[in-house]
Short mmCIF file of C-alpha atoms and ligand atoms in Angstrom, two decimals:
data_model
loop_
_atom_site.label_atom_id
_atom_site.label_comp_id
_atom_site.label_asym_id
_atom_site.label_seq_id
_atom_site.Cartn_x
_atom_site.Cartn_y
_atom_site.Cartn_z
CA MET A 21 102.97 94.45 80.25
CA GLN A 22 105.05 92.36 82.63
CA GLY A 23 108.42 90.72 83.19
CA LYS A 24 110.23 93.59 84.84
CA THR A 25 107.21 95.67 85.67
CA ASP A 26 106.95 98.60 83.32
CA ARG A 27 104.71 101.23 84.77
CA ALA A 28 106.34 103.97 82.78
CA ALA A 29 103.53 104.15 80.26
CA TRP A 30 100.84 104.15 82.94
CA LEU A 31 102.72 106.83 84.85
CA LYS A 32 103.31 108.97 81.76
CA GLY A 33 99.69 108.67 80.69
CA GLY A 34 98.16 109.77 77.40
CA ASP A 35 99.45 107.83 74.44
CA ALA A 36 102.66 106.61 76.08
CA ARG A 37 103.29 103.03 75.00
CA CYS A 38 104.30 100.25 77.30
CA ASN A 39 107.57 98.72 76.11
CA VAL A 40 107.32 95.30 77.77
CA GLU A 41 105.64 92.66 75.66
CA PRO A 42 103.09 90.68 77.68
CA LYS A 43 104.34 87.11 78.06
CA LYS A 44 101.66 84.56 77.34
CA GLN A 45 100.16 83.59 80.66
CA SER A 46 97.73 80.82 81.44
CA HIS A 47 95.85 83.25 83.65
CA PRO A 48 96.40 87.01 83.49
CA TYR A 49 95.23 88.25 86.88
CA ARG A 50 93.09 91.37 87.03
CA LEU A 51 92.85 92.53 90.60
CA VAL A 52 91.88 95.56 92.64
CA LEU A 53 93.76 95.99 95.93
CA LEU A 54 91.62 97.69 98.54
CA GLY A 55 92.44 98.89 102.04
CA ALA A 56 93.14 101.92 104.19
CA PRO A 57 96.37 103.88 103.67
CA GLY A 58 99.17 102.06 105.47
CA VAL A 59 97.80 98.50 105.24
CA GLY A 60 100.57 97.63 102.79
CA LYS A 61 98.76 97.60 99.44
CA GLY A 62 101.83 98.91 97.63
CA THR A 63 104.06 96.24 99.18
CA GLN A 64 101.55 93.52 98.36
CA ALA A 65 101.28 94.85 94.80
CA GLU A 66 105.06 94.50 94.37
CA LEU A 67 105.08 90.98 95.85
CA LEU A 68 102.07 89.95 93.79
CA HIS A 69 103.71 91.33 90.69
CA ALA A 70 106.73 89.08 91.33
CA ARG A 71 104.45 86.03 91.64
CA LEU A 72 101.69 86.73 89.13
CA ASN A 73 103.54 88.99 86.68
CA ALA A 74 100.67 91.44 86.46
CA CYS A 75 101.62 95.14 86.44
CA GLN A 76 101.15 97.32 89.51
CA LEU A 77 99.18 100.40 88.51
CA SER A 78 99.13 102.97 91.29
CA THR A 79 97.21 106.24 90.99
CA GLY A 80 99.03 107.48 94.13
CA ASP A 81 102.37 107.09 92.30
CA ILE A 82 101.03 109.22 89.47
CA PHE A 83 99.99 112.01 91.81
CA ARG A 84 103.29 111.84 93.70
CA GLY A 85 105.04 112.05 90.31
CA ILE A 86 103.51 115.51 89.74
CA LYS A 87 105.77 116.83 92.51
CA ALA A 88 108.81 116.04 90.37
CA LEU A 89 107.50 118.18 87.48
CA ALA A 90 108.65 121.75 87.09
CA GLU A 91 106.01 124.31 88.09
CA CYS A 92 105.50 125.31 84.44
CA GLU A 93 104.86 121.67 83.43
CA ARG A 94 101.96 121.27 85.86
CA THR A 95 98.54 121.61 84.27
CA PRO A 96 95.78 123.20 86.41
CA ALA A 97 94.35 119.70 87.00
CA ALA A 98 97.79 118.41 88.03
CA LYS A 99 98.19 121.34 90.46
CA GLN A 100 94.77 120.66 91.98
CA ALA A 101 95.59 116.95 92.33
CA LEU A 102 98.90 117.72 94.02
CA ASP A 103 97.27 120.13 96.50
CA CYS A 104 94.68 117.49 97.42
CA MET A 105 97.35 114.86 97.84
CA LEU A 106 99.53 117.03 100.08
CA ARG A 107 96.54 117.73 102.35
CA GLY A 108 95.65 114.02 102.46
CA ASP A 109 92.33 114.61 100.68
CA LEU A 110 91.15 112.52 97.77
CA VAL A 111 91.75 113.93 94.31
CA PRO A 112 88.38 114.75 92.65
CA ASP A 113 86.82 111.84 90.78
CA GLU A 114 86.80 113.62 87.40
CA ILE A 115 90.59 114.13 87.49
CA VAL A 116 91.27 110.54 88.57
CA LEU A 117 88.87 109.13 85.99
CA SER A 118 90.24 111.16 83.10
CA LEU A 119 93.66 109.83 83.96
CA VAL A 120 92.53 106.19 84.16
CA ALA A 121 90.47 106.51 80.97
CA GLU A 122 93.69 107.43 79.12
CA ARG A 123 95.14 104.06 80.07
CA THR A 124 92.43 101.65 78.96
CA ARG A 125 95.15 99.85 77.00
CA CYS A 126 96.67 98.79 80.34
CA LEU A 127 93.31 97.42 81.47
CA ARG A 128 93.09 95.03 78.54
CA CYS A 129 96.77 94.05 78.69
CA GLY A 130 97.35 90.31 78.35
CA GLY A 131 99.66 90.46 81.38
CA GLY A 132 96.83 91.47 83.71
CA PHE A 133 96.95 94.31 86.25
CA LEU A 134 96.99 95.09 89.95
CA LEU A 135 95.11 98.30 90.63
CA ASP A 136 96.64 99.85 93.76
CA GLY A 137 94.75 102.83 95.16
CA PHE A 138 92.02 102.88 92.49
CA PRO A 139 89.05 102.84 92.76
CA ARG A 140 88.64 104.81 95.97
CA THR A 141 85.01 105.95 95.70
CA VAL A 142 81.83 104.22 94.59
CA ALA A 143 81.68 106.58 91.57
CA GLN A 144 85.20 105.45 90.58
CA ALA A 145 84.22 101.79 91.02
CA GLU A 146 81.18 102.27 88.77
CA ALA A 147 83.32 104.03 86.18
CA LEU A 148 85.85 101.18 86.32
CA ASP A 149 83.04 98.66 85.76
CA GLN A 150 82.08 100.56 82.62
CA LEU A 151 85.65 100.81 81.34
CA LEU A 152 86.19 97.08 81.89
CA ALA A 153 82.89 96.20 80.22
CA LYS A 154 83.91 98.26 77.17
CA GLN A 155 87.21 96.35 77.02
CA THR A 156 85.33 93.07 77.58
CA VAL A 157 87.53 92.14 80.50
CA LYS A 158 86.48 91.22 84.01
CA LEU A 159 88.00 91.57 87.45
CA ASP A 160 89.08 88.29 89.00
CA ALA A 161 88.85 89.57 92.54
CA VAL A 162 89.12 92.55 94.84
CA VAL A 163 91.57 91.90 97.65
CA GLY A 164 90.62 93.91 100.74
CA TYR A 165 93.35 94.21 103.37
CA ASP A 166 92.26 94.82 106.98
CA LEU A 167 94.31 96.34 109.79
CA PRO A 168 93.25 98.01 113.09
CA THR A 169 93.50 101.82 113.07
CA GLU A 170 96.23 102.04 115.78
CA GLN A 171 98.47 99.80 113.69
CA ILE A 172 97.75 101.84 110.57
CA ILE A 173 98.83 105.05 112.32
CA GLN A 174 101.96 103.34 113.66
CA ARG A 175 102.89 102.05 110.20
CA LEU A 176 102.26 105.34 108.40
CA SER A 177 103.98 107.63 110.87
CA GLY A 178 107.16 105.49 110.97
CA ARG A 179 107.38 104.94 107.23
CA ARG A 180 110.45 106.36 105.43
CA ILE A 181 111.48 106.10 101.81
CA CYS A 182 114.69 106.55 99.85
CA PRO A 183 113.96 109.23 97.22
CA LYS A 184 116.66 107.78 94.96
CA CYS A 185 116.29 103.98 94.90
CA LYS A 186 112.72 103.98 96.34
CA LYS A 187 113.54 101.40 99.01
CA GLY A 188 111.09 101.59 101.91
CA TYR A 189 111.95 101.51 105.63
CA HIS A 190 110.18 101.82 108.96
CA VAL A 191 111.79 103.55 111.93
CA GLN A 192 110.81 100.66 114.25
CA SER A 193 110.04 97.53 112.28
CA LEU A 194 112.50 97.95 109.39
CA PRO A 195 115.12 100.55 110.37
CA PRO A 196 118.14 101.30 108.15
CA LYS A 197 121.58 100.40 109.57
CA VAL A 198 122.37 104.11 110.02
CA ALA A 199 119.38 106.16 111.17
CA GLY A 200 117.93 108.24 108.35
CA VAL A 201 120.24 106.90 105.62
CA CYS A 202 119.46 104.37 102.87
CA ASP A 203 121.40 101.09 103.27
CA HIS A 204 121.61 100.66 99.50
CA CYS A 205 122.65 104.03 98.13
CA GLY A 206 123.48 106.22 101.16
CA THR A 207 120.82 108.83 100.30
CA ALA A 208 119.03 110.65 103.14
CA LEU A 209 115.64 109.01 103.75
CA GLN A 210 112.46 111.05 103.51
CA GLN A 211 108.98 110.93 104.94
CA ARG A 212 106.15 111.12 102.42
CA ASP A 213 104.37 114.50 102.68
CA ASP A 214 101.08 112.70 103.24
CA ASP A 215 102.55 110.54 106.04
CA ARG A 216 102.77 113.57 108.35
CA PRO A 217 100.31 113.47 111.29
CA GLU A 218 97.89 116.15 109.96
CA ALA A 219 97.64 114.45 106.56
CA ILE A 220 97.30 110.95 108.09
CA ARG A 221 94.19 112.08 109.98
CA VAL A 222 92.62 113.52 106.82
CA ARG A 223 93.49 110.39 104.79
CA LEU A 224 91.93 108.04 107.33
CA GLU A 225 88.76 110.15 107.43
CA ALA A 226 88.61 110.18 103.63
CA TYR A 227 89.07 106.40 103.62
CA GLU A 228 86.26 105.76 106.12
CA LYS A 229 83.87 108.09 104.33
CA ASN A 230 84.60 107.30 100.68
CA THR A 231 86.52 104.06 100.30
CA ALA A 232 85.34 101.75 103.09
CA PRO A 233 81.89 101.45 101.42
CA LEU A 234 83.61 99.83 98.43
CA ALA A 235 84.10 96.62 100.45
CA GLU A 236 80.32 96.15 100.47
CA TYR A 237 80.08 97.17 96.80
CA TYR A 238 82.46 94.38 95.79
CA ARG A 239 81.22 91.88 98.38
CA SER A 240 77.74 92.11 96.85
CA LYS A 241 79.27 91.25 93.46
CA GLY A 242 81.01 88.19 94.96
CA LEU A 243 84.45 89.67 94.24
CA LEU A 244 85.74 90.61 97.69
CA LEU A 245 88.45 88.56 99.39
CA SER A 246 89.11 89.92 102.91
CA ILE A 247 92.67 89.35 104.08
CA PRO A 248 94.06 90.39 107.49
CA ALA A 249 97.18 92.54 107.02
CA THR A 250 98.46 92.11 110.57
CA GLU A 251 101.27 89.68 109.74
CA THR A 252 104.51 90.02 107.76
CA PRO A 253 104.26 91.03 104.09
CA GLU A 254 105.31 87.49 103.06
CA LYS A 255 102.59 85.83 105.17
CA THR A 256 100.01 88.30 103.88
CA LEU A 257 101.11 87.48 100.34
CA GLU A 258 100.68 83.75 100.97
CA ARG A 259 97.20 84.30 102.39
CA THR A 260 96.33 86.40 99.35
CA LEU A 261 97.56 83.75 96.92
CA GLN A 262 95.68 81.02 98.78
CA ALA A 263 92.47 83.06 98.73
CA LEU A 264 92.87 83.75 95.00
CA GLN A 265 93.49 80.07 94.34
CA ALA A 266 90.45 79.06 96.37
CA LYS A 267 88.31 81.58 94.51
CA GLN A 268 89.56 80.36 91.17
CA ASN A 269 88.71 76.79 92.16
CA GLY A 270 85.27 77.94 93.20
CA GLY A 271 85.95 76.79 96.75
CA ALA A 272 86.03 80.13 98.54
CA LYS A 273 82.99 80.90 100.63
CA PRO A 274 82.14 84.62 100.65
CA PRO A 275 83.50 86.07 103.93
CA PRO A 276 80.79 87.03 106.44
CA ALA A 277 79.63 90.65 106.28
CA LYS A 278 81.26 92.97 108.84
CA ARG A 279 79.09 94.50 111.54
P1 AMP B 905 98.20 106.30 97.85
O1 AMP B 905 99.65 106.22 97.56
O2 AMP B 905 97.38 105.29 97.09
O3 AMP B 905 97.91 106.30 99.32
O4 AMP B 905 97.70 107.73 97.29
C1 AMP B 905 98.27 108.94 97.74
C2 AMP B 905 97.29 110.08 97.53
O5 AMP B 905 96.99 110.23 96.13
C3 AMP B 905 95.95 109.91 98.20
O6 AMP B 905 95.97 110.30 99.57
C4 AMP B 905 95.07 110.82 97.35
O7 AMP B 905 95.32 112.19 97.66
C5 AMP B 905 95.63 110.59 95.96
N1 AMP B 905 94.93 109.47 95.28
C6 AMP B 905 95.51 108.31 94.85
N2 AMP B 905 94.61 107.53 94.23
C7 AMP B 905 93.42 108.20 94.29
C8 AMP B 905 92.11 107.90 93.84
N3 AMP B 905 91.82 106.74 93.22
N4 AMP B 905 91.14 108.80 94.07
C9 AMP B 905 91.41 109.99 94.69
N5 AMP B 905 92.62 110.32 95.15
C10 AMP B 905 93.64 109.45 94.95
#
């Protein structure tokens, strides 16, 4: 599952088949990307995909996709997930896990994978361990991106997206040529529902309570690579690739525990 990333199967779920043949790779990377909302996991996943060829698998994209379904196409679980997402709350573990369990084929794909936004709770991380063990595949690393809270809020609240071509902007750091309009296709830009101030607060609380403990979970397994996300996406990508390389060569020392 690589080349031009084909997340269609992952996004459609169930028995949907991926239509991109995995190209033989010397090392299919299997990574989890960890970090608070707004640190740039999605951007890093796209950049890493271009360099490593592994597919970006984003649970957030799946839940956002529910919004595009007609009301009558939404199952009760899909409706519940969408309500949680719009509030900024986490979707209940059982819904997330049933969705991921449907895609075990993606986890054993020869092209590798970049899990973006999953796992987000210790229960999800334990379930992922079990799924991977069943598929006899292992994670190479968990890349944890760090950014101070003020910068997270600044990034999230200024983020805009083109609903048509999906190009991302930021009102300050990456503004479009004409305010509010996509440079590429001229469509009016939108703010993600969960990037509104009320939802940002809930998301950051949910992150601190449920997801931050995962750093320790993976550090204790020797998998965590902590990367500062304060620089440009390209510099952050280079740091990530260097850290992965060092880990692969056995040269990376585990980063010191945070206080
Ligand atoms: P993201 O794009 O990863 O920030 O995800 C957007 C929203 O989808 C989150 O705020 C949650 O409501 C929901 N979501 C995505 N992934 C998960 C997950 N692994 N567990 C629970 N909720 C999730």
